[in-house]
Amino acid sequence: MRYRVLLIMAVGLTGALPARAAEPIAVLPREVPAAARDVLLPPGAIRTFGDTRFRHPGGISGSALSPDGKRLATAAAHSVIIWDTTTGRAVCRMDTGDGGRWARPPLTFSPDGAKLAYGATNAVYVWDAATGRELKRFRDPRVKDEWLEHTFGPVVVFAPDGRQLVLDRLGPRPGQHAIEYYDTSTWALVRSSPEPAPAVISPAGPTAIGLDRDGSVVFSDPGTGRLVKRLNVASGGARLALSPDGKVLAIFRRDGAVEVRRVPSGDEVHSVPGPVPPRTSVGPRSAFTPDGKTVLVTRPTGIARLDLESGKELSPLPHGYDGRYGDPSTLHVLPDGDTLLVCGTDGLAHRWSLKTGKKVPRPDGYENWSQAAVAADGRVLAVEDRAGGVDLWDLTTGKRALTIRESTKGVTALAFSPDGRTLAVGRTTGEVEVRDLPAGPVRAKYQTTSKREEGQRFVSAVQFAPGGKVLLATSCYGRLEAWDLATGKRVWTGPDAEAFAISPDGKTLVSSLAGPNVVVSDAITGAERRRAKLGGKLSEGSGGQVPALAFAPDGRRLFIATKDQHIRVCDPLKAEERSAFVVAEPLKTSFGPQGSAPKALTFSPDGRWLVTGGDDRTVRVWEVDTKQEVRRFVAHDDEVRMVAFGPGARTVLSAGADGAVYEWDLRPDPAPPGRSIWDDLAAENAGVAYRATWSLINDPAEAVTLLRSKLPPAVAPKAEDLARLIDRLNATKFADREAASRALAEIGPAAGPALRAALDKGPPAEQRERLQKLLDHLSADPPPLDLRVLRAVQAIELAGTPSARRLLAEWAAGAPEARLTEPAKAALARLGTN
């Protein structure tokens, strides 16, 4: 753990969190200057949070140290990053896509450090190590889909002179393979042979050394492939490591022992016993010191140091992992002979001093599976650091405002109260803390109940009810529980819940069970009202089928995410499905397509945009009325677990299981010249309309001028005109009935009260049918002309200037229930409270 002393520290003054005033939010810069831009900041992102030095989001599965020790390359699930070992800053990042990968992927620098090669299961990449530019990509022509075939083995090795790259190409049948040697200047195939794959190539001899399938160690001539020597290893070899001069080979056996042999003779120098590794282990990780006199090897309890001259173990080092939040994946000793780099599946490259045995303080970043939450007004971000601490960030400035460090118990859930003045913190122990902001002291603590044994009772979700007087939480395999914050008493205990949401009025609670099942309950008493079963291709009895739920801000619709890549739009009181739309593609895996569930949902304050994030690692923005995607961001190296709108709904924040937290710019690229903003506002293509909306937001003065001239306040239809049209719905002639229906539809929501009153009078059958269709039309997805009005109001609200507010006030004074009046009233109300 990073902190052993119990303390609470506020960075800055107690009132460092942003004030909640109604002033417009300043527009953040579109791009950071190239010279200052972090290479880890993805396109579309404004910033990331926490120190990014020596931190590879998604977890480090493989790594390589350059021959001069100045660069470290690390591989995660979907990317490779090259780091400066002195500063810890990223030099370049290379994306490797969604192709299959090895548990410990091969990654190696050329002997001169100019090239970096990386091997996936069906592709091998070679990059310029200084710039990250791709030099060569090896693909098998048999592969039609990047996930379907394993065509390369886990071997990528440069020859000692750097003139050849050695790959292990797999054949169509198990056990078939060919070792291929490529010229690194032309990338032409030099030769191919069925020899055992070399794990390393020593300049001594030179000698290619590899492990055969029976666990024996094979020495061969790298020039001809001729077998030179075979060493039978007791219990079989699991891994190999070569000393810097290539004259000493360490063989890590399957029984945990280490054999030390000379190269090229193969003579044994020492054999050092060790603990048997777990069956699930992929083998120990190891590194030689630069002088070649000591080899370091990972063990479950730490790092063993073997003196090669005496064959004895020196005092071990801790590696800082206990298996709960990660494991060591690779070791490297820098040329100074003192600095040990321990790269881990937590995504961090930890540094240790071999001379003192102490850990070098690491940069203050976040690890895999860190939790995050954003206050309702989008001005404060909370992120936990896996060591039990919580950081609060002021999103109006991008600076850390408060740091809480008074517990070493890991944090697993975070939530702000509706007013942003209270923070709930769920921990690995099943405990929930309620903290007052801005200072952060604990006001109360509650203990959740769980069926799991101690150590597995973590809080999986926590949320405040509207009004902030009741707190709800659920723990791993535990029931949903609610506490009254005024009395501290548990007010009810509900069913098991994987995810849950509360309606904006605080009266209805919807929670998900295993399989395609949801429960509708009374949020005040916890009493169950009904259960509903969702449609789609969901597995009965399996967990994770309904990972996220959210009510629209007006409470009229319930959006439920399901593992079959859908959002299901449901009745908010019954959870009955009304419609559904696809929000992601299936995940491609070596086992075939798999479900890709949205794990996080959030609405913009006006309910016009929905943001989703999930298994496919993307953040997507949707126009709710059209159910069309209008913006997409791709950067996370693992599933997206939290999405939220930032200040003024101009940005979106996302947090992933990779430990990365980004803030994204919602503005799209500018429209091509000659486009009509007014016409584009009514476009059926929501992406085109989204671009037009942002054109107005970015130029508030021009937006107010244009929209005031195009959209006058709604004028109420005369009561006698409405009555005459309603009567004509029962006219003798069909053409007259049709004309009356069209006229009433054009009037829109302003005709609603008269239509409902006429329907209540019990009219004749056809007139009743037409009245009902008109009312149904009012509650259906709006047509393009109505969408233009809604998009215009949204743009003026987001502009938020004094002149924009005056235009909203003009519109809000129009005819009651008109398609322009009501959205303008709602926008003014939101601006008055933000």
XYZ file of C-alpha atoms in Angstrom, residues 122-480:
359
model
C -1.985 -13.346 -35.714
C 0.242 -10.373 -36.502
C 3.773 -9.165 -35.829
C 4.472 -5.423 -35.778
C 7.793 -3.641 -36.198
C 8.009 0.066 -35.316
C 10.582 2.823 -35.380
C 11.441 3.030 -31.680
C 12.038 6.789 -31.804
C 8.790 7.845 -33.482
C 6.422 4.874 -33.250
C 6.061 4.806 -37.038
C 5.113 1.363 -38.304
C 7.895 -0.140 -40.420
C 6.423 -3.556 -41.110
C 3.421 -5.664 -40.254
C 3.439 -9.414 -40.842
C 0.005 -10.936 -41.476
C -0.967 -14.363 -42.703
C -3.050 -14.238 -45.908
C -5.181 -17.063 -44.511
C -6.622 -14.714 -41.896
C -9.864 -13.146 -43.050
C -10.792 -11.770 -39.615
C -8.192 -10.539 -37.163
C -9.643 -12.689 -34.380
C -10.196 -16.005 -36.094
C -6.749 -17.581 -36.381
C -3.612 -18.104 -34.322
C -0.953 -17.800 -37.025
C 2.128 -16.740 -35.041
C 3.706 -18.313 -31.990
C 4.959 -16.260 -29.014
C 8.445 -15.795 -30.478
C 9.850 -12.547 -31.909
C 13.658 -12.365 -31.759
C 16.289 -10.167 -33.429
C 19.584 -11.748 -34.434
C 22.569 -10.416 -32.419
C 23.715 -8.259 -35.352
C 20.181 -6.937 -35.919
C 20.151 -7.980 -39.558
C 17.451 -10.597 -39.176
C 14.121 -10.911 -37.360
C 13.012 -14.405 -36.343
C 9.307 -15.316 -36.212
C 7.439 -18.504 -35.375
C 4.698 -19.018 -37.967
C 2.113 -21.634 -37.012
C 0.744 -24.164 -39.481
C -2.888 -25.111 -40.123
C -2.694 -28.173 -37.837
C -1.640 -28.419 -34.163
C 2.107 -28.833 -33.759
C 2.925 -27.505 -37.231
C 5.137 -24.448 -37.399
C 8.039 -22.906 -39.290
C 10.783 -20.650 -37.974
C 11.148 -17.782 -40.450
C 14.159 -15.479 -40.756
C 13.526 -12.055 -42.350
C 16.067 -9.517 -43.588
C 15.427 -6.337 -41.544
C 16.557 -4.020 -44.344
C 14.234 -5.406 -47.040
C 11.865 -7.571 -44.959
C 12.416 -10.361 -47.449
C 12.188 -13.944 -46.201
C 15.725 -15.348 -45.934
C 14.922 -18.922 -44.942
C 12.348 -21.077 -43.187
C 12.794 -24.341 -41.271
C 10.799 -26.552 -38.848
C 13.359 -26.192 -36.026
C 12.223 -25.476 -32.433
C 11.441 -21.802 -31.934
C 14.357 -19.876 -30.391
C 13.464 -17.897 -27.297
C 16.830 -16.103 -27.386
C 19.822 -15.894 -29.729
C 23.239 -15.574 -28.089
C 26.182 -13.905 -29.819
C 28.293 -16.669 -28.271
C 28.629 -19.188 -31.065
C 26.286 -17.652 -32.237
C 23.666 -19.932 -30.732
C 19.885 -19.978 -31.023
C 18.332 -21.355 -27.838
C 14.759 -22.474 -27.452
C 12.392 -24.723 -25.534
C 11.001 -27.772 -27.273
C 7.497 -29.064 -26.595
C 8.829 -31.770 -24.236
C 10.533 -29.165 -22.006
C 14.053 -29.849 -23.273
C 16.363 -26.965 -24.171
C 17.612 -26.922 -27.758
C 20.818 -25.240 -29.010
C 20.969 -24.687 -32.776
C 22.913 -22.784 -35.417
C 20.871 -19.631 -36.246
C 22.431 -19.487 -39.707
C 21.422 -22.967 -40.843
C 18.904 -24.207 -38.266
C 21.122 -27.246 -37.613
C 20.643 -28.844 -34.187
C 23.812 -28.454 -32.093
C 22.793 -29.697 -28.674
C 19.730 -30.825 -26.727
C 19.614 -30.508 -22.927
C 17.153 -32.701 -21.088
C 15.848 -30.688 -18.140
C 14.413 -32.320 -15.025
C 10.652 -31.573 -14.864
C 11.039 -29.563 -18.072
C 11.945 -25.948 -18.717
C 9.317 -23.247 -18.405
C 11.299 -20.117 -19.295
C 14.752 -19.001 -20.382
C 16.855 -15.908 -19.678
C 20.205 -14.922 -21.178
C 22.915 -12.845 -19.499
C 23.843 -9.496 -21.107
C 27.000 -10.956 -22.702
C 25.101 -14.037 -23.895
C 27.449 -16.470 -22.165
C 25.190 -17.584 -19.293
C 21.738 -19.165 -19.644
C 19.210 -19.418 -16.806
C 16.645 -22.185 -17.206
C 13.576 -21.808 -15.010
C 12.185 -25.280 -14.515
C 8.568 -26.266 -14.028
C 9.338 -27.489 -10.509
C 10.554 -24.004 -9.506
C 14.289 -24.731 -9.608
C 16.733 -22.637 -11.622
C 19.546 -24.207 -13.669
C 22.477 -22.021 -14.685
C 24.431 -23.171 -17.770
C 27.210 -21.868 -19.961
C 26.720 -20.925 -23.610
C 27.512 -22.422 -26.095
C 28.734 -25.525 -24.261
C 25.556 -26.082 -22.216
C 27.631 -27.103 -19.179
C 25.785 -26.748 -15.860
C 27.190 -24.192 -13.406
C 24.612 -24.280 -10.628
C 21.177 -25.657 -9.854
C 19.188 -23.715 -7.274
C 15.939 -25.183 -5.893
C 12.846 -23.027 -5.602
C 9.125 -23.219 -4.752
C 6.837 -24.965 -7.221
C 4.862 -22.271 -9.076
C 1.050 -22.468 -9.126
C -0.499 -24.466 -11.973
C -2.125 -21.338 -13.301
C 1.218 -19.524 -13.486
C 2.675 -18.651 -16.882
C 6.123 -19.040 -15.386
C 8.431 -16.799 -13.369
C 9.672 -13.445 -14.615
C 13.398 -12.849 -14.512
C 16.224 -10.406 -15.227
C 20.001 -10.388 -15.094
C 21.946 -7.545 -13.535
C 24.094 -5.656 -16.077
C 27.288 -7.332 -14.831
C 25.721 -10.756 -15.377
C 26.563 -11.888 -11.845
C 23.042 -11.996 -10.416
C 19.726 -13.182 -11.766
C 16.434 -12.012 -10.298
C 13.306 -14.149 -10.466
C 9.739 -13.543 -9.293
C 8.093 -15.757 -6.725
C 4.664 -15.462 -5.095
C 6.138 -13.771 -2.017
C 8.695 -11.505 -3.674
C 11.784 -11.426 -5.875
C 14.566 -13.930 -5.313
C 18.167 -12.907 -6.056
C 20.525 -15.695 -7.150
C 24.290 -15.151 -6.988
C 25.670 -16.953 -10.043
C 29.201 -17.249 -8.721
C 28.233 -19.026 -5.490
C 24.920 -20.490 -6.570
C 23.339 -19.154 -3.381
C 20.303 -16.990 -2.843
C 20.854 -13.447 -1.613
C 18.327 -11.583 0.516
C 15.025 -11.346 -1.390
C 13.163 -8.201 -2.359
C 9.430 -7.547 -2.094
C 7.686 -6.941 -5.399
C 4.710 -5.149 -3.908
C 1.973 -7.465 -5.221
C -0.310 -9.715 -3.231
C -2.326 -11.083 -6.157
C -5.490 -9.109 -5.391
C -4.903 -6.076 -7.592
C -2.215 -7.415 -9.913
C 0.929 -9.471 -10.356
C 4.432 -8.763 -11.618
C 4.679 -9.428 -15.354
C 8.290 -8.473 -16.188
C 11.569 -7.396 -14.536
C 14.375 -5.179 -15.833
C 17.570 -3.846 -14.239
C 18.798 -0.508 -15.614
C 22.445 -0.050 -16.624
C 23.215 1.678 -13.304
C 22.927 -1.753 -11.701
C 20.738 -0.341 -8.942
C 17.319 0.496 -10.405
C 14.976 -2.451 -10.784
C 11.822 -1.982 -12.851
C 8.935 -4.254 -11.886
C 6.168 -4.009 -14.493
C 2.807 -5.337 -13.395
C -0.679 -6.192 -14.498
C -1.874 -3.179 -12.475
C -0.520 -1.039 -15.326
C 2.405 0.433 -13.408
C 6.170 0.177 -13.736
C 7.356 0.172 -10.120
C 10.968 1.102 -9.313
C 13.113 -0.427 -6.588
C 16.672 0.194 -5.447
C 18.713 -3.021 -5.384
C 21.236 -1.380 -3.076
C 18.783 -0.292 -0.393
C 15.969 -2.744 -1.065
C 13.510 0.168 -0.916
C 10.841 1.187 -3.363
C 11.213 4.473 -5.235
C 8.039 6.574 -4.728
C 5.906 6.151 -7.810
C 4.078 8.929 -9.677
C 0.661 9.756 -8.277
C -1.512 8.017 -10.869
C -4.419 5.564 -10.844
C -4.358 1.802 -11.218
C -6.641 -0.644 -13.006
C -10.233 -0.808 -11.757
C -10.074 2.593 -10.081
C -13.544 4.003 -9.374
C -14.793 7.463 -10.354
C -17.901 9.648 -10.030
C -18.924 13.151 -11.125
C -21.162 15.573 -9.222
C -24.585 16.274 -10.748
C -23.579 19.775 -11.883
C -20.507 18.365 -13.647
C -18.041 20.512 -11.717
C -16.321 17.973 -9.437
C -14.761 14.587 -10.216
C -13.928 11.996 -7.552
C -11.361 9.271 -8.295
C -10.014 6.607 -5.936
C -6.467 5.300 -6.106
C -6.831 1.630 -4.926
C -4.767 2.474 -1.837
C -7.877 3.674 0.018
C -7.574 7.354 -0.890
C -9.919 9.577 -2.866
C -8.981 12.607 -4.974
C -11.447 15.355 -5.829
C -10.772 17.330 -9.005
C -12.192 20.760 -9.854
C -13.398 20.310 -13.438
C -13.657 24.047 -14.038
C -9.882 24.339 -13.613
C -8.627 20.785 -14.118
C -6.773 20.908 -10.799
C -6.876 18.574 -7.822
C -8.930 20.285 -5.102
C -8.911 17.773 -2.253
C -7.050 14.593 -1.345
C -8.445 12.248 1.304
C -6.026 9.757 2.858
C -7.360 8.347 6.102
C -7.908 4.703 5.235
C -5.965 1.969 3.464
C -9.122 -0.044 2.716
C -9.695 -0.121 -1.035
C -12.514 1.932 -2.554
C -14.977 0.110 -4.830
C -17.835 2.611 -5.304
C -18.335 6.398 -5.229
C -21.392 8.675 -5.473
C -22.190 12.354 -4.930
C -25.396 13.603 -3.346
C -27.687 15.570 -5.700
C -26.437 18.921 -4.312
C -22.792 17.819 -4.578
C -22.105 18.537 -0.909
C -21.834 14.924 0.261
C -19.758 12.020 -1.025
C -20.490 8.336 -0.391
C -17.486 6.020 -0.430
C -17.973 2.230 -0.640
C -15.031 0.057 0.402
C -13.734 -3.489 -0.010
C -14.953 -4.339 3.496
C -18.613 -3.706 2.595
C -18.563 -0.446 4.541
C -20.039 2.797 3.183
C -18.727 6.144 4.441
C -20.727 9.354 4.122
C -18.408 12.371 3.903
C -19.254 16.057 4.058
C -17.687 18.292 1.422
C -15.683 20.387 0.819
C -13.441 19.284 3.720
C -14.232 15.568 3.504
C -14.730 14.447 7.143
C -16.766 11.290 7.786
C -20.298 12.019 8.958
C -21.533 8.430 9.160
C -20.629 4.833 8.359
C -22.903 1.981 7.327
C -22.167 -1.723 6.912
C -23.739 -3.614 4.041
C -24.680 -7.272 4.376
C -23.264 -9.889 2.029
C -23.307 -13.642 1.583
C -19.626 -13.627 0.648
C -16.772 -14.413 2.987
C -14.627 -11.698 4.473
C -12.435 -10.070 1.850
C -15.121 -10.402 -0.842
C -17.830 -8.180 0.642
C -16.988 -5.100 -1.358
C -19.639 -2.478 -2.090
C -20.499 -2.818 -5.772
C -22.766 0.245 -6.168
C -23.893 3.229 -4.118
C -26.344 6.031 -4.928
C -28.240 8.844 -3.197
C -31.991 9.074 -3.696
C -33.295 12.376 -5.142
C -33.340 14.913 -2.337
C -30.203 13.400 -0.800
C -31.887 12.138 2.366
C -31.638 8.404 1.655
C -28.582 6.397 0.656
C -28.806 3.110 -1.273
C -26.029 0.551 -1.655
C -25.495 -3.035 -2.683
C -22.514 -5.283 -2.078
C -21.092 -8.190 -4.036
C -23.781 -10.894 -4.093
C -25.646 -8.882 -1.472
C -29.057 -7.316 -1.189
C -29.956 -3.740 -2.008
